[in-house]
Amino acid sequence: YGNFIDDLRLYVRGGTGGMGYPRLGGEGGRGGDVWFVAQERTTLKSIRDRYPQKRFVAGTGANSSVKALKGEKGKDCEIHVPLGISVLCDDGKEIGELNAAGERFLAARGGLGGSLATNFVPCKGQRRIVHLDLKLIADVGLVGFPNAGKSSLLSKISHAKPEIANYAFTTIQPELGKIMYADYKQISVADLPGLIEGAHANKGMGHKFLKHVERTKQLLLVVDISGFQLSIKTQFRTALETILLLTKELELYKEELLKKPALLAINKMDLPCAKDNLNELMKQLENPQDFLHLLQEEMIPANTLEFKDIIPVSTYTGEGIEELKARIRKSIDEEAEQENEEYRKKKLLLLQTSE
C-alpha cells in the first residue's frame, strides 16, 4: 500500500491524580487528559515517524501540600491528527470522529486526585488502545476498475502527478488532486485504488478502497468504452457490464453510497470503434433493465445509479476534459445550493415554531 498509511494503532493513557493531604483535607490535582486535535497538513505517517513507540501518556496531577491544598491539574497531552479520522476502540467500535480543523476528541481522561472521597489516595488515568482510521475527505471520488484511466484523468483535470503505466494496478495508494478554476475556486478529487470484482468482500484492496469513497461528496465513475478484462483468466466485461458491476460493489459494501450524486466519464474515446460503442452504450443506459439478463444473477445490482451527467472523454487527446471539469463544477455547485436551501428552510421552520 506504498508509503500511505490510513490506519494507526496507538496506546493512550490519562495522567494519574496527585496525592491528597489527609491532615488538612487537601485535594490532589487531577491527572492530565489525552486529546486528539484535527489539524490540516498532518498525516498518520508523520505521527508514526515522530512517535515510533506510539505511546501517549498525559502528565501526573500535583500533590496537595501545605502551600497548595488544591494540587494543580497534570499537563494535557495533545496529538495532532489529520482531518477525516474515525477513532475506534480495539474491538472495532467507533467512539468518535474528527472532520474539521480544530475539532477535539478526548481519548483518555486523567485520574482524580486524592481527596476525602477516595481516602486521599489518587486514581489512575483511563488507559486504552485506539485505532485512528483515516477516510479521505474529497469533493469527488474517482471510481473504476483498474486500467480505466483514472490516474490519467486525474493528471489531466488537476495538478496531481500520479504514477501512470499500462498495466492493471498502477494506483496502490489514494492520490488527491485539486481542480483549479479561472475564478480561483478549487475542487478536490481523490483517485482511489482500482476496484476489482469481489472488492466488497475485501478481495484485492476492497475495504481499503471502499472506505475512502464514504467521505467523498460525489462519485465520478470512470469506464473504459472498449470494456475491461483484469487478466486472461477472468471474463471480459463490456462498458455496461462494468458500470453495473461497479454499482454492485458499492451497493454490497454500503447501500448509502448509491445515494451520492454521480457522474459518468466514458474514457478512451480516441480508440477505433469508440463512437459506435458509445452510441450502443447510451441506448443501453436508457433502459438498463432490458440488458440485465446478460449478467449472472448474483452480479445484478438491486438499484441502478442515476447519473447526473454522462461525459465522453479521452485522456490521450484531451477531448471532453474541459467539458468534464465544467460539469463537475456545476454538479458540486448545485449540491451546495440545495444544502443551503435545506438549511434556510430548517432555520425558517425553527423561527416559525419558536414564535
XYZ file of C-alpha atoms in Angstrom:
355
model
C 0.000 0.000 0.000
C 3.006 2.218 -0.587
C 4.013 4.921 1.917
C 0.404 5.846 2.521
C -0.981 4.896 5.949
C -4.700 5.032 6.668
C -4.802 3.072 9.936
C -2.677 3.603 13.044
C -2.830 1.822 16.430
C -1.911 3.917 19.487
C -1.697 3.433 23.255
C -3.157 6.354 25.216
C -3.214 6.871 28.986
C -4.556 9.722 31.092
C -2.300 11.028 33.883
C -2.554 9.732 37.444
C -4.052 12.138 40.016
C -1.943 13.821 42.722
C -1.805 12.686 46.361
C -4.254 14.215 48.856
C -3.205 15.783 52.202
C -5.131 13.849 54.904
C -4.241 16.085 57.869
C -5.601 19.299 56.294
C -8.167 17.702 53.948
C -6.129 18.759 50.898
C -7.048 17.509 47.442
C -4.516 16.314 44.840
C -4.669 17.685 41.286
C -6.419 15.709 38.552
C -4.265 13.848 36.038
C -3.903 15.368 32.540
C -6.106 14.229 29.629
C -5.060 12.882 26.224
C -6.707 14.755 23.332
C -6.784 14.179 19.561
C -6.898 17.518 17.725
C -7.700 17.668 13.988
C -5.176 19.722 12.046
C -4.638 20.312 8.340
C -1.430 19.162 6.632
C -0.901 16.318 9.113
C -0.655 12.652 8.149
C -0.772 9.410 10.083
C 2.671 8.637 8.646
C 4.107 11.780 10.278
C 2.675 10.689 13.674
C 4.207 7.235 13.262
C 7.591 8.665 12.230
C 7.656 11.217 15.040
C 6.464 8.864 17.780
C 7.701 5.371 16.825
C 6.658 3.991 20.262
C 3.069 5.131 19.552
C 2.517 5.662 23.297
C 0.926 8.850 24.637
C 0.722 9.483 28.395
C -0.573 12.702 29.983
C 1.069 14.412 32.983
C 0.524 13.471 36.633
C -1.528 15.830 38.847
C 0.367 17.810 41.524
C 0.265 16.552 45.126
C -1.595 18.536 47.744
C 0.721 20.330 50.186
C 0.630 22.876 52.985
C 1.427 25.633 50.459
C -1.225 24.495 47.936
C -4.021 22.405 49.430
C -5.594 22.002 45.962
C -2.979 20.455 43.684
C -2.654 21.628 40.076
C -4.012 19.546 37.202
C -1.482 17.458 35.263
C -0.337 18.554 31.792
C -2.639 17.518 28.949
C -1.196 15.579 26.011
C -2.376 16.757 22.570
C -1.881 14.679 19.429
C -2.431 16.409 16.089
C -4.253 14.129 13.649
C -5.401 14.610 10.024
C -8.951 15.537 9.049
C -11.310 12.667 8.238
C -10.294 10.456 11.162
C -12.567 7.912 12.843
C -11.443 6.866 16.324
C -12.079 3.177 17.019
C -11.687 1.050 20.148
C -9.554 -2.073 19.956
C -12.745 -4.094 19.378
C -13.556 -2.041 16.247
C -16.366 0.069 17.783
C -16.342 3.705 16.645
C -16.126 6.146 19.562
C -15.675 9.436 17.726
C -14.634 11.240 14.562
C -12.792 14.420 13.578
C -13.737 16.067 10.287
C -12.911 19.769 10.606
C -9.722 21.585 11.619
C -9.673 22.386 15.348
C -12.128 19.631 16.349
C -11.066 17.810 19.540
C -11.720 14.347 20.891
C -10.992 13.196 24.454
C -9.084 9.928 24.008
C -8.202 9.197 27.656
C -9.375 11.003 30.786
C -6.973 11.778 33.648
C -7.495 10.173 37.081
C -8.979 12.063 40.045
C -6.643 13.455 42.686
C -6.655 12.032 46.205
C -9.427 13.551 48.388
C -11.694 12.676 51.276
C -13.931 10.706 48.845
C -11.026 8.478 47.771
C -9.411 8.256 51.213
C -6.776 10.720 49.904
C -5.422 8.070 47.502
C -5.181 9.255 43.837
C -6.858 7.392 40.971
C -5.086 6.167 37.848
C -5.944 7.691 34.463
C -8.010 5.950 31.800
C -5.916 3.742 29.532
C -6.800 2.167 26.217
C -5.625 1.167 22.774
C -7.261 3.093 19.952
C -7.156 2.879 16.169
C -7.084 6.022 14.049
C -8.868 5.162 10.817
C -8.482 7.688 8.000
C -11.144 8.171 5.347
C -10.140 10.747 2.753
C -12.366 13.795 2.530
C -12.709 14.955 -1.076
C -15.416 16.611 -3.144
C -15.241 13.955 -5.862
C -14.092 10.325 -5.690
C -12.988 8.563 -8.885
C -14.426 5.048 -9.031
C -13.468 2.482 -11.663
C -11.845 -0.834 -12.400
C -8.055 -0.980 -12.877
C -6.764 0.484 -16.135
C -9.920 2.542 -16.769
C -7.678 5.623 -16.952
C -8.459 7.206 -13.570
C -4.857 8.265 -12.880
C -4.500 9.761 -16.376
C -7.788 11.596 -15.916
C -6.684 12.989 -12.541
C -3.412 14.245 -14.043
C -5.360 15.954 -16.879
C -8.012 17.707 -14.768
C -5.889 18.615 -11.744
C -2.353 19.432 -10.620
C -1.732 15.954 -9.208
C 1.025 13.829 -10.729
C 0.047 10.206 -10.079
C 2.142 7.312 -11.373
C 0.767 6.050 -14.701
C 1.572 2.822 -16.539
C -0.123 0.451 -18.970
C -0.656 -2.413 -16.534
C -3.701 -3.021 -14.360
C -2.692 -1.984 -10.838
C -0.807 1.292 -11.108
C -2.594 3.022 -8.248
C -1.917 1.302 -4.953
C -2.449 4.339 -2.764
C -5.041 7.135 -2.890
C -3.997 10.282 -4.748
C -5.537 13.670 -4.052
C -5.649 16.366 -6.705
C -7.282 19.786 -6.947
C -9.099 21.170 -9.975
C -8.356 24.890 -10.230
C -10.900 27.120 -11.964
C -10.396 30.564 -13.503
C -12.287 32.244 -10.628
C -9.929 30.550 -8.107
C -12.480 28.001 -6.939
C -10.881 24.655 -6.087
C -12.495 21.214 -6.104
C -10.633 18.275 -4.566
C -10.621 14.944 -6.418
C -9.466 11.618 -4.981
C -8.200 8.871 -7.265
C -8.631 5.666 -5.313
C -7.059 2.245 -5.928
C -8.858 0.268 -8.674
C -11.765 -1.874 -7.569
C -11.973 -5.492 -8.628
C -14.932 -7.853 -8.625
C -15.418 -9.067 -5.070
C -13.971 -5.884 -3.521
C -16.906 -5.670 -1.076
C -15.682 -8.985 0.373
C -12.232 -7.357 0.769
C -10.669 -9.013 -2.274
C -7.718 -7.061 -3.621
C -7.789 -3.847 -1.608
C -11.554 -3.912 -1.270
C -12.200 -2.271 2.084
C -9.101 -0.075 1.938
C -10.539 1.367 -1.272
C -14.221 1.473 -0.425
C -13.897 3.193 2.954
C -12.403 6.249 1.203
C -15.479 6.520 -1.042
C -17.636 7.062 2.058
C -16.374 10.601 2.771
C -16.461 11.945 -0.792
C -19.407 14.214 -1.620
C -19.880 12.893 -5.163
C -18.811 9.936 -7.271
C -17.266 10.062 -10.724
C -17.356 6.644 -12.355
C -14.624 6.187 -14.962
C -15.305 3.474 -17.528
C -13.267 2.237 -20.492
C -15.529 2.407 -23.591
C -13.930 -0.736 -25.027
C -14.726 -2.786 -21.905
C -12.486 -4.346 -19.277
C -10.652 -7.585 -18.572
C -8.486 -7.925 -15.463
C -6.496 -10.933 -16.698
C -6.640 -13.794 -19.204
C -8.336 -15.970 -16.568
C -11.189 -13.518 -15.915
C -14.176 -12.785 -18.102
C -14.281 -9.805 -20.477
C -16.803 -7.147 -19.429
C -18.466 -4.632 -21.753
C -18.780 -0.971 -20.701
C -22.389 -1.501 -19.487
C -21.429 -4.619 -17.501
C -18.564 -2.631 -15.960
C -20.981 0.104 -14.798
C -23.387 -2.456 -13.326
C -20.554 -4.342 -11.587
C -19.152 -1.146 -10.067
C -22.660 -0.292 -8.840
C -22.983 -3.775 -7.326
C -19.644 -3.482 -5.480
C -20.633 -0.108 -3.994
C -24.081 -1.422 -3.052
C -22.752 -4.556 -1.328
C -20.251 -2.522 0.698
C -22.702 0.183 1.803
C -26.044 0.893 0.168
C -25.936 4.607 1.117
C -23.072 5.107 -1.364
C -25.599 4.837 -4.216
C -27.473 7.858 -2.845
C -24.493 10.100 -3.579
C -24.746 12.278 -6.713
C -22.827 10.537 -9.515
C -21.319 11.483 -12.878
C -20.095 9.066 -15.535
C -16.924 9.681 -17.566
C -16.572 7.359 -20.553
C -12.860 7.218 -21.282
C -10.623 6.197 -24.242
C -12.831 7.830 -26.889
C -9.728 8.027 -29.143
C -9.871 4.249 -29.772
C -11.280 2.912 -33.061
C -14.984 1.898 -32.856
C -15.371 4.090 -29.735
C -18.158 6.173 -31.349
C -20.211 3.064 -32.245
C -19.651 1.608 -28.773
C -20.748 4.903 -27.213
C -23.988 5.019 -29.214
C -24.737 1.455 -28.160
C -23.940 2.204 -24.502
C -26.168 5.307 -24.457
C -29.088 3.190 -25.767
C -28.389 0.561 -23.093
C -28.230 3.165 -20.328
C -31.679 4.481 -21.271
C -33.174 1.110 -20.275
C -30.556 -0.877 -18.342
C -33.302 -3.297 -17.166
C -33.539 -4.760 -20.710
C -29.889 -5.866 -20.572
C -29.692 -7.304 -17.054
C -30.200 -10.834 -18.410
C -26.650 -10.611 -19.837
C -25.236 -10.719 -16.309
C -25.234 -13.588 -13.835
C -27.929 -13.135 -11.205
C -25.533 -12.503 -8.281
C -23.911 -9.652 -10.219
C -27.098 -7.652 -10.813
C -27.408 -4.601 -8.520
C -30.723 -4.120 -6.679
C -30.638 -0.386 -7.527
C -29.023 1.278 -10.520
C -27.056 4.518 -10.194
C -28.701 7.635 -11.592
C -26.070 9.698 -13.424
C -26.476 13.475 -13.384
C -24.275 13.688 -16.492
C -22.544 11.345 -18.924
C -19.388 12.806 -20.475
C -17.281 11.068 -23.173
C -13.570 11.910 -22.729
C -10.147 10.927 -23.973
C -7.205 11.497 -21.659
C -4.947 10.766 -24.645
C -6.218 13.539 -26.952
C -7.747 15.788 -24.242
C -11.216 15.541 -25.806
C -14.034 16.349 -23.339
C -11.698 17.244 -20.441
C -12.794 20.898 -20.177
C -16.416 19.813 -20.529
C -15.922 17.321 -17.666
C -14.386 19.989 -15.424
C -17.338 22.293 -16.108
C -19.868 19.512 -15.355
C -18.107 18.595 -12.086
C -18.228 22.269 -11.047
C -21.927 22.552 -11.979
C -22.800 19.399 -10.048
C -20.894 20.493 -6.910
C -22.462 23.986 -7.045
C -25.982 22.535 -7.429
C -25.469 20.292 -4.395
C -24.138 23.206 -2.318
C -27.128 25.330 -3.350
C -29.501 22.506 -2.403
C -27.831 22.136 1.016
C -28.082 25.901 1.591
C -31.760 25.819 0.607
C -32.471 22.971 3.054
C -30.558 24.822 5.775
C -32.571 28.011 5.129
C -35.835 26.063 5.271
C -34.843 24.443 8.590
C -33.930 27.855 10.068
C -37.235 29.329 8.882
C -39.163 26.400 10.366
C -37.336 26.814 13.704
C -38.184 30.534 13.762
C -41.855 29.852 12.970
C -42.184 27.165 15.667
C -40.414 29.313 18.296
C -42.784 32.210 17.563
